[in-house]
PDB file of C-alpha atoms in Angstrom:
ATOM      1  CA  VAL H   1     -33.117   9.372  29.946  1.00 56.00           C
ATOM      2  CA  THR H   2     -35.992  11.722  30.790  1.00 61.00           C
ATOM      3  CA  ALA H   3     -35.467  14.263  33.550  1.00 61.00           C
ATOM      4  CA  GLY H   4     -38.770  13.287  35.157  1.00 64.00           C
ATOM      5  CA  ALA H   5     -37.924   9.585  35.365  1.00 64.00           C
ATOM      6  CA  SER H   6     -36.589   8.299  38.675  1.00 78.00           C
ATOM      7  CA  PRO H   7     -33.274   6.350  38.655  1.00 82.00           C
ATOM      8  CA  ILE H   8     -34.986   3.445  40.402  1.00 83.00           C
ATOM      9  CA  GLY H   9     -37.664   3.220  37.727  1.00 82.00           C
ATOM     10  CA  ILE H  10     -35.051   3.348  34.987  1.00 86.00           C
ATOM     11  CA  ARG H  11     -32.912   0.670  36.637  1.00 87.00           C
ATOM     12  CA  ARG H  12     -35.965  -1.549  37.126  1.00 89.00           C
ATOM     13  CA  GLY H  13     -36.913  -1.153  33.472  1.00 88.00           C
ATOM     14  CA  ILE H  14     -33.388  -2.061  32.359  1.00 90.00           C
ATOM     15  CA  GLU H  15     -33.300  -5.050  34.714  1.00 91.00           C
ATOM     16  CA  GLN H  16     -36.636  -6.363  33.401  1.00 91.00           C
ATOM     17  CA  ALA H  17     -35.532  -5.875  29.800  1.00 90.00           C
ATOM     18  CA  THR H  18     -32.227  -7.640  30.468  1.00 91.00           C
ATOM     19  CA  ARG H  19     -34.015 -10.487  32.253  1.00 91.00           C
ATOM     20  CA  SER H  20     -36.374 -10.934  29.294  1.00 88.00           C
ATOM     21  CA  ALA H  21     -33.437 -10.903  26.888  1.00 85.00           C
ATOM     22  CA  VAL H  22     -31.515 -13.473  28.947  1.00 82.00           C
ATOM     23  CA  GLU H  23     -34.511 -15.763  29.346  1.00 74.00           C
TER      24      GLU H  23
END
């Protein structure tokens, strides 16, 4: 996790990746 990345952006990225994996 990069110090400059915002938690919201990270969570959104994880959610999108998980959604793609599930679908």
